[in-house]
Coordinates of N, CA and C in Angstrom, one line a residue:
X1 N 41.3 26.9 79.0 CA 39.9 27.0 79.3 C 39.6 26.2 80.6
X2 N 38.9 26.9 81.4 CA 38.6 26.1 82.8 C 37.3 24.9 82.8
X3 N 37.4 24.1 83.3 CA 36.3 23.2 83.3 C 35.0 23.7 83.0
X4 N 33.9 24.7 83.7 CA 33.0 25.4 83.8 C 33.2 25.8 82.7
X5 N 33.6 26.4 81.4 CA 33.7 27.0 80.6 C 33.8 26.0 79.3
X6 N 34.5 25.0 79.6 CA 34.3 23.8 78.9 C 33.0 23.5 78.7
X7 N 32.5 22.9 79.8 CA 31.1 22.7 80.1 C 30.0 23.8 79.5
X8 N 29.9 24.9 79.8 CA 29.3 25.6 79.1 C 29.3 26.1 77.1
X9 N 30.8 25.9 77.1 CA 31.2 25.9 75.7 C 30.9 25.0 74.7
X10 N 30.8 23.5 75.3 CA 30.3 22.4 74.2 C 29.1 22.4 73.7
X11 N 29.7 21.9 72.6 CA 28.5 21.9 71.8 C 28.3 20.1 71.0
X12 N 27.3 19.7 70.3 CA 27.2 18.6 69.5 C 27.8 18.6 68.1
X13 N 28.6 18.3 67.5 CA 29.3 18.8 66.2 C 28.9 17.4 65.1
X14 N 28.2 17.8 64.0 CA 28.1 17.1 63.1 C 28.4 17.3 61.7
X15 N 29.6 18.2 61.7 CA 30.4 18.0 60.7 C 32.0 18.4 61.0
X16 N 32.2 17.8 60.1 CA 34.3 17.6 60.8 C 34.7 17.4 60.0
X17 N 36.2 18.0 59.5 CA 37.2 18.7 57.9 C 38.0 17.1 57.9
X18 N 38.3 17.2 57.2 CA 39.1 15.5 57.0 C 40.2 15.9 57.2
X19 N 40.5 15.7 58.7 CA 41.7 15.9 59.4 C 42.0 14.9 60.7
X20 N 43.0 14.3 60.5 CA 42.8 13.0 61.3 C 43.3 13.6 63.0
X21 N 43.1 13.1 64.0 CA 43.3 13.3 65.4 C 44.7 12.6 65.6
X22 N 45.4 13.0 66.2 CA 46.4 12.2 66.8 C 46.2 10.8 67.7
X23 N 47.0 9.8 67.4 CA 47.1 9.0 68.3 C 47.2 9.3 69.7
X24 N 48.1 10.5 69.4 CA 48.7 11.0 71.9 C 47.4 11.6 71.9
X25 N 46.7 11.9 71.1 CA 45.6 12.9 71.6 C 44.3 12.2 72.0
X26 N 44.0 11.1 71.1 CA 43.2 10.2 71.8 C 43.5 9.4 72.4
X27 N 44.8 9.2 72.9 CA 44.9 8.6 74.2 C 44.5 9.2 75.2
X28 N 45.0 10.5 75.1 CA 44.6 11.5 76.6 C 43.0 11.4 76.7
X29 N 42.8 11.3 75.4 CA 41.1 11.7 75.9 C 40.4 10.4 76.3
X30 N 40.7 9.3 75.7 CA 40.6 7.8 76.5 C 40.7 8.0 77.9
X31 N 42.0 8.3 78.0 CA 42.3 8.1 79.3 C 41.5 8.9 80.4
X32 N 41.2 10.5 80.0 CA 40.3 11.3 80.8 C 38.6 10.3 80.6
X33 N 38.5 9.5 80.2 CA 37.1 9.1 80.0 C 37.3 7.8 81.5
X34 N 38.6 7.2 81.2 CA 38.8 6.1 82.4 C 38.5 6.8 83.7
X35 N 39.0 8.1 83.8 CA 39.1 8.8 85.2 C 37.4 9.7 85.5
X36 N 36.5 8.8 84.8 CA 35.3 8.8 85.6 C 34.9 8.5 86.8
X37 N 33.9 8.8 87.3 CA 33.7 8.1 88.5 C 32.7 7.2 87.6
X38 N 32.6 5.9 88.7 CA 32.0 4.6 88.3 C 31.5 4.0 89.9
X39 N 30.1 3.7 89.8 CA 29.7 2.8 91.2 C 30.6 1.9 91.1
X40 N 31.1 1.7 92.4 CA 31.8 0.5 93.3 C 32.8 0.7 93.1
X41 N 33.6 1.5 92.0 CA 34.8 1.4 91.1 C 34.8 0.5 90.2
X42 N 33.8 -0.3 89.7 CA 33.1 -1.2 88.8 C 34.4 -0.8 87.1
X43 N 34.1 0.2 86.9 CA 34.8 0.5 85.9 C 34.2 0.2 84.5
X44 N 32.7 -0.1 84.4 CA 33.0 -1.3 83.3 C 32.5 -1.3 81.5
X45 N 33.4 0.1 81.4 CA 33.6 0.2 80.3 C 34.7 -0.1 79.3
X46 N 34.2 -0.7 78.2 CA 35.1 -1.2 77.4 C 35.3 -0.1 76.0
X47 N 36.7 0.5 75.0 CA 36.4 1.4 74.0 C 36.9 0.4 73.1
X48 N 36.5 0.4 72.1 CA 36.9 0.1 70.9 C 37.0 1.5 69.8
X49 N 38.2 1.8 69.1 CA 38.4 3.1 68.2 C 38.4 2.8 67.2
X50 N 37.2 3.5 65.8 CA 37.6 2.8 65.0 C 38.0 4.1 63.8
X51 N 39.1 4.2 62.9 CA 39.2 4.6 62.0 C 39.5 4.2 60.5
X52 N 40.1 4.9 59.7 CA 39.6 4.3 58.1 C 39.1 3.7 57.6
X53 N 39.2 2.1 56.8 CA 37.9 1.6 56.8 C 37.2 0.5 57.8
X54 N 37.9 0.8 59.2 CA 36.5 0.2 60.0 C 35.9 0.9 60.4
X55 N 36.1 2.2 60.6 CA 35.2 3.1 60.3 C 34.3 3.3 59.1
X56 N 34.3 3.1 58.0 CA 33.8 3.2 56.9 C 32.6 1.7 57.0
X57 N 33.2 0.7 57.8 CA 32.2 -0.5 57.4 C 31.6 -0.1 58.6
X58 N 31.4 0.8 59.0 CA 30.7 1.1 60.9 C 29.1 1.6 60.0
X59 N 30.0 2.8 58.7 CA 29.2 3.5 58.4 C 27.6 2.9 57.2
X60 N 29.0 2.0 56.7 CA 28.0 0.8 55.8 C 26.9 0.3 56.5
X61 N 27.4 -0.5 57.5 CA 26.8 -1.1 58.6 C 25.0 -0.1 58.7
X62 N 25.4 1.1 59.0 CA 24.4 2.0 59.1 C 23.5 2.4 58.5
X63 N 24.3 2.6 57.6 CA 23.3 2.7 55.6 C 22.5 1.5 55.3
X64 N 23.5 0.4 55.4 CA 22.4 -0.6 54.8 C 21.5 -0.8 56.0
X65 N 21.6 -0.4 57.3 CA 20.0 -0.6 58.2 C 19.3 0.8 57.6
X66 N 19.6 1.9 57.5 CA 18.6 2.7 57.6 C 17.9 2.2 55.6
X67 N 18.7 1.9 55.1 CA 17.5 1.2 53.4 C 16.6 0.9 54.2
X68 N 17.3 -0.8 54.3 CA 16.4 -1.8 54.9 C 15.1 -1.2 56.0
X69 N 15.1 -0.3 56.7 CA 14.2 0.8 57.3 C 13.6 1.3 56.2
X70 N 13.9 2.1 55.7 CA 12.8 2.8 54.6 C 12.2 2.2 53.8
X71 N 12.7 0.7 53.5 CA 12.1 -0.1 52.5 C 10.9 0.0 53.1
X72 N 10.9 -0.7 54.5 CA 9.7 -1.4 54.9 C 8.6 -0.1 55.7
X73 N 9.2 1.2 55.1 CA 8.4 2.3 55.4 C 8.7 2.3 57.1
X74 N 9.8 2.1 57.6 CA 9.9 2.4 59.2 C 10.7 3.5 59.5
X75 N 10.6 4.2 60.4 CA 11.0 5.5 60.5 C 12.2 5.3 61.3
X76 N 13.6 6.3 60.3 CA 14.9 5.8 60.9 C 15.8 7.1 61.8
X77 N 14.6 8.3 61.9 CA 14.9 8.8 63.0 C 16.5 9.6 62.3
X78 N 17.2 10.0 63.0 CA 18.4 10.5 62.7 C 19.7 9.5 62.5
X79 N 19.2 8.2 61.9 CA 20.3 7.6 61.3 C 21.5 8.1 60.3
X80 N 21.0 8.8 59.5 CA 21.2 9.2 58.2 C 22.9 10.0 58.8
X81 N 21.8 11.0 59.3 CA 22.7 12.1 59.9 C 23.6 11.6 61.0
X82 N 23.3 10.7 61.5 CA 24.9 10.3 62.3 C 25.7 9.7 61.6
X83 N 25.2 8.7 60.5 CA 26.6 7.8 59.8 C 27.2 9.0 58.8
X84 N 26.8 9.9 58.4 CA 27.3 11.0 57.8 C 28.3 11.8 58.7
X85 N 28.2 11.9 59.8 CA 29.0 12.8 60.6 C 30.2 11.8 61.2
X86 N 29.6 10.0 61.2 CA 31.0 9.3 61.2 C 32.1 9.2 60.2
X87 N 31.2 9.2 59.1 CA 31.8 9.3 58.0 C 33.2 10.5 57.9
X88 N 32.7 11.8 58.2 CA 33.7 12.9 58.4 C 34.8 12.8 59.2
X89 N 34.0 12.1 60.6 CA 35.4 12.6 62.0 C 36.2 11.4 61.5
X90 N 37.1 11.7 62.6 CA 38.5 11.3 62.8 C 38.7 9.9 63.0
X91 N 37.7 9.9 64.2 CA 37.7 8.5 64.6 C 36.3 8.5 65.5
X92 N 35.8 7.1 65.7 CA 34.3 6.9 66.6 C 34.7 5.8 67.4
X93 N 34.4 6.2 68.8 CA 34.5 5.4 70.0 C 33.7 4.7 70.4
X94 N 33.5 3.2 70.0 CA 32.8 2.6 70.9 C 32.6 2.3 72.2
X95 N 31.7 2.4 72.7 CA 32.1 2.1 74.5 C 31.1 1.2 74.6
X96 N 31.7 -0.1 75.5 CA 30.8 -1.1 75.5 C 30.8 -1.3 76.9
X97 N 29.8 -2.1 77.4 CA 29.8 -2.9 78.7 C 30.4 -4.1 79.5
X98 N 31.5 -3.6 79.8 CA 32.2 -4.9 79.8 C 31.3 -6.3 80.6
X99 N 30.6 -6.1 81.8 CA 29.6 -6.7 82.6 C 28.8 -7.1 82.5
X100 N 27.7 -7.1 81.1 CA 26.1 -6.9 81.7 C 25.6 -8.4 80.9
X101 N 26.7 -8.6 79.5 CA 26.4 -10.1 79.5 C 27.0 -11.2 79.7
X102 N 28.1 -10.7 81.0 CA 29.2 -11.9 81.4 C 29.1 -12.3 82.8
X103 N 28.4 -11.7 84.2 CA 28.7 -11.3 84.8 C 27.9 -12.0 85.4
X104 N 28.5 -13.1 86.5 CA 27.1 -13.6 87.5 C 26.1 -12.7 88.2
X105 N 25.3 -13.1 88.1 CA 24.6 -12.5 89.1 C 24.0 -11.1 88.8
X106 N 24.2 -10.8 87.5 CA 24.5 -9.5 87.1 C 22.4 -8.7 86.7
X107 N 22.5 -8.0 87.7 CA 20.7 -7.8 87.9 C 21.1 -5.8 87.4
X108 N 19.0 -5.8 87.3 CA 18.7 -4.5 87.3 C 19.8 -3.2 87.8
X109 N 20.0 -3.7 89.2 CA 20.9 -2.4 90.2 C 22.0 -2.7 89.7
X110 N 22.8 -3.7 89.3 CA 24.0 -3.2 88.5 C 24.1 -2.6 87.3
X111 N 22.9 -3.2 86.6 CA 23.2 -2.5 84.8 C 22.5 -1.1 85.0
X112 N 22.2 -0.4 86.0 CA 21.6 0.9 86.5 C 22.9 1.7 86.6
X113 N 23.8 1.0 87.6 CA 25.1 1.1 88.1 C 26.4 1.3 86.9
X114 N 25.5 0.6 86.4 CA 27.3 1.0 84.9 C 26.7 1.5 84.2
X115 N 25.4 1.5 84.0 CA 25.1 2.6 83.0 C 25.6 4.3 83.1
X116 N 25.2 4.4 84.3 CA 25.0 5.6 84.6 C 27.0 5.7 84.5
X117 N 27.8 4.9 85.0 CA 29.2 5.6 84.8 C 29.6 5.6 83.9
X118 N 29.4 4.6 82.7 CA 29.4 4.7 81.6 C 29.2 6.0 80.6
X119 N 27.8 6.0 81.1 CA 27.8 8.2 80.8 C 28.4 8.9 81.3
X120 N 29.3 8.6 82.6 CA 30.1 9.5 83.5 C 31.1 9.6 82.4
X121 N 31.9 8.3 81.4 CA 32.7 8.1 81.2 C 32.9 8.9 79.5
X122 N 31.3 8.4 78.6 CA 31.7 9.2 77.6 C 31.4 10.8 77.9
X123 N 31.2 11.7 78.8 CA 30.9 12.8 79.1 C 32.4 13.3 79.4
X124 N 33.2 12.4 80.0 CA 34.4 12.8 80.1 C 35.0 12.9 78.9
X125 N 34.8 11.7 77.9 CA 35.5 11.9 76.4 C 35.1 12.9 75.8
X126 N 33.7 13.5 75.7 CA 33.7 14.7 75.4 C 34.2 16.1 75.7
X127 N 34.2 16.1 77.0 CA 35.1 17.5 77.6 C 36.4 17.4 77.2
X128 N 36.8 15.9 77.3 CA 38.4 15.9 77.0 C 38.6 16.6 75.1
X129 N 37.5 15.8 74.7 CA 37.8 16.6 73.1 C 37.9 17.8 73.1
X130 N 36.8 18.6 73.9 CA 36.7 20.0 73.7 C 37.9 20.9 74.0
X131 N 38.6 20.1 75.0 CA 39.8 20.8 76.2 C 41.1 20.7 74.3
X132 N 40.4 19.8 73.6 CA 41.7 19.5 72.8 C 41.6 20.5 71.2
X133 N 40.5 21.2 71.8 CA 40.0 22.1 70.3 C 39.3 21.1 69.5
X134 N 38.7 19.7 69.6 CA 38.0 19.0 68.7 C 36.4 19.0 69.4
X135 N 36.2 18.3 68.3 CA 34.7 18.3 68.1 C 34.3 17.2 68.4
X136 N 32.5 17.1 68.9 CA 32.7 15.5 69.1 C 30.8 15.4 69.1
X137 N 30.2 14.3 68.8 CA 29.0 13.6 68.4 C 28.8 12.5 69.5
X138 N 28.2 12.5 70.7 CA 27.7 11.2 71.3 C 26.7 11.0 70.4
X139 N 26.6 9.8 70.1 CA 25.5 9.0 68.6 C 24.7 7.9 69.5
X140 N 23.7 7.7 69.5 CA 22.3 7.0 70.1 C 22.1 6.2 68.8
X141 N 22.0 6.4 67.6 CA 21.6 6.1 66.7 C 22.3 4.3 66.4
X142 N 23.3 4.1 66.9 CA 24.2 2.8 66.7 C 23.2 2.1 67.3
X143 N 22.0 2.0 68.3 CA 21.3 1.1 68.7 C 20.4 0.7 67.6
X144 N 20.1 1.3 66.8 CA 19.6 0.8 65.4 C 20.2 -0.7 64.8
X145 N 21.5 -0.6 65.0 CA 22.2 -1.6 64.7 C 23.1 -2.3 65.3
X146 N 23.2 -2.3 66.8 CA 24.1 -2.4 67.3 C 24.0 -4.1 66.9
X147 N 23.4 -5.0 66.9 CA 23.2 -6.5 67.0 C 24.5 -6.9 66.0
X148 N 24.4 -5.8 64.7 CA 25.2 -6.3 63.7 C 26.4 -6.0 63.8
X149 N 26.8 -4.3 64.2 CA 28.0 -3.6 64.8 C 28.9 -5.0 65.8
X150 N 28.1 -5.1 66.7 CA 29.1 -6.2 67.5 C 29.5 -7.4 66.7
X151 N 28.7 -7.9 66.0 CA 28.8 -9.2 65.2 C 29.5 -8.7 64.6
X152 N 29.9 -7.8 63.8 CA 30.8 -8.3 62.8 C 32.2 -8.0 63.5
X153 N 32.3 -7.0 64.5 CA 33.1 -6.9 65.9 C 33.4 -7.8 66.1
X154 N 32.9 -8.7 66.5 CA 33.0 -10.2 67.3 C 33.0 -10.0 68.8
X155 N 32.3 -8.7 69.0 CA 32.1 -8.1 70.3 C 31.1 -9.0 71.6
X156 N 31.3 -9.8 72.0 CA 30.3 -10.2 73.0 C 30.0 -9.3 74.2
X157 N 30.3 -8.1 74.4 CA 30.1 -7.4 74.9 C 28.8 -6.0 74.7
X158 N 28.0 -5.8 75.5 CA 26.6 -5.1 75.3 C 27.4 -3.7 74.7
X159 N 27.2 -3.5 73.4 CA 27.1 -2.1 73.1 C 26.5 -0.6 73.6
X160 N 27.0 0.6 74.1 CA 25.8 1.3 75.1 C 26.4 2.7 74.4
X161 N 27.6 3.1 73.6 CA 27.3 4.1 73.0 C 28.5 4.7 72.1
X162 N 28.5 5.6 71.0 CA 29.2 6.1 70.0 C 29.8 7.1 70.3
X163 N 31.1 7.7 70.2 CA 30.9 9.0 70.1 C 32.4 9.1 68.8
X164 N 32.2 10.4 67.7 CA 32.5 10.8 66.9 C 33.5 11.9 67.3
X165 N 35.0 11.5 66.7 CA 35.6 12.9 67.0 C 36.0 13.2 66.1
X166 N 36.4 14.7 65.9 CA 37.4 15.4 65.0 C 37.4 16.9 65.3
X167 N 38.2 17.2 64.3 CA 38.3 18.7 64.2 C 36.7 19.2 63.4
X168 N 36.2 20.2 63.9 CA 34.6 20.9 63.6 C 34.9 21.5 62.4
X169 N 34.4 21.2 61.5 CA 33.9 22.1 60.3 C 32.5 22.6 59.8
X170 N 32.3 23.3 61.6 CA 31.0 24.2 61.3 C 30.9 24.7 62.8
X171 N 30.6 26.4 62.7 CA 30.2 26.7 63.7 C 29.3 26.0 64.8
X172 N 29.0 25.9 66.1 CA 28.8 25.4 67.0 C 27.4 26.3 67.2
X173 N 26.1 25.5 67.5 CA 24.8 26.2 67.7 C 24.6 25.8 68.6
X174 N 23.7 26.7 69.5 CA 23.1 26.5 71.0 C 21.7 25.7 70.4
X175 N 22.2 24.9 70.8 CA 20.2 24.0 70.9 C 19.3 24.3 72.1
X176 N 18.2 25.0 71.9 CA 17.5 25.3 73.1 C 17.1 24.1 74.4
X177 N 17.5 25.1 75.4 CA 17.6 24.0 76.8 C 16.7 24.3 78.0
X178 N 16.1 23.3 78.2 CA 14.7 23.5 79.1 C 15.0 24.2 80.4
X179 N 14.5 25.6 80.7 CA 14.6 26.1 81.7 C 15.3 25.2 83.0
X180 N 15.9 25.9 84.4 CA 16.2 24.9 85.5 C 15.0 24.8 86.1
X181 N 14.2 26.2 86.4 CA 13.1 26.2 87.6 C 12.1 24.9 86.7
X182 N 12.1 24.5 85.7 CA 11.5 23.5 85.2 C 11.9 22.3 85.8
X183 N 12.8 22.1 85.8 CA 13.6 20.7 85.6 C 13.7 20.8 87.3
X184 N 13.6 21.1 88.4 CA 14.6 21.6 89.7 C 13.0 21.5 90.4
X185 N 13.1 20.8 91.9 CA 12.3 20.9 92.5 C 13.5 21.0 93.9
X186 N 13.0 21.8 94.9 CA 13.7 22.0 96.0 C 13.0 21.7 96.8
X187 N 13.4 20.3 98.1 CA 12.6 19.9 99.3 C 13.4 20.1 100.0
X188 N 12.7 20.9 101.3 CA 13.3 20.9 102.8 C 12.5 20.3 103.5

């Protein structure tokens, strides 16, 4: 499958067969997430992989915030449904910031700066899944909890995002996508 086709062919997968990924295989796809581009060549993302039960306390982790949410009547958004889909995959990649709480001097225009490569980087983990026949979840929802995720981590490093892999155990749906001429302004 050619890149373009890749791209066009992914999809968001929230459910996955209990089938574990290879070790060589998430290396490759690690490694295709390193060979992002990054301002300055900054680089400054950090993965952490977690499977069986630290995966499983990722997911606890999640549950007991989204209670503790409902108790107090606060709305937990699609919690639910992402620690369920961790629950299934293979394995869930943390990617952290190696920079933004270590780093002298470290202002607005850098954490703009690694943010944005940092998405370069898990966008690359996801094509690399897709290139691998797996399935995969970028998860937003870990900011719900990230304070605790690092802590029990022992992560001093800013958490910035999740992604879930495995094999799909569900067809792949087009989620409707906002026109270009919408989104696209052309200045000469």
């Amino acid at each position: 499958m050619n890149v373009l086709e890749t791209m066009k062919s992914r999809r968001s997968i929230r459910s996955f067969k209990d089938k574990a990924v290879s070790g060589d295989i998430m290396q490759n796809i690690l490694l295709m997430g390193t060979k992002a581009p990054s301002g300055k060549n900054r680089q400054p993302w950090h993965f952490k992989i977690l499977e069986g039960s630290a995966k499983n306390r990722l997911t606890d982790l999640m549950d007991e915030k989204a209670l503790t949410k409902q108790s107090g009547s606060a709305d937990i958004g699609s919690l639910q449904i992402s620690s369920n889909a961790i629950k299934e995959a293979s394995a869930v990649i943390l990617v952290y910031n190696r920079f933004s709480k270590h780093e002298q001097n470290y202002d607005h225009y850098k954490y703009l700066m690694d943010t944005q490569s940092i998405g370069a980087a898990v966008q690359n983990i996801i094509l690399a899944a897709k290139a691998f026949n797996l399935g995969s979840l970028w998860i937003c929802d870990i900011f719900q909890c990230d304070k605790e995720i690092s802590e029990w981590l022992s992560e001093p490093n800013e958490l910035m995002a999740a992604v879930a892999i495995g094999y799909p155990n569900q067809k792949p749906y087009e989620r409707p996508k906002i026109a270009l001429n919408e989104l696209t302004e052309w200045i000469k």
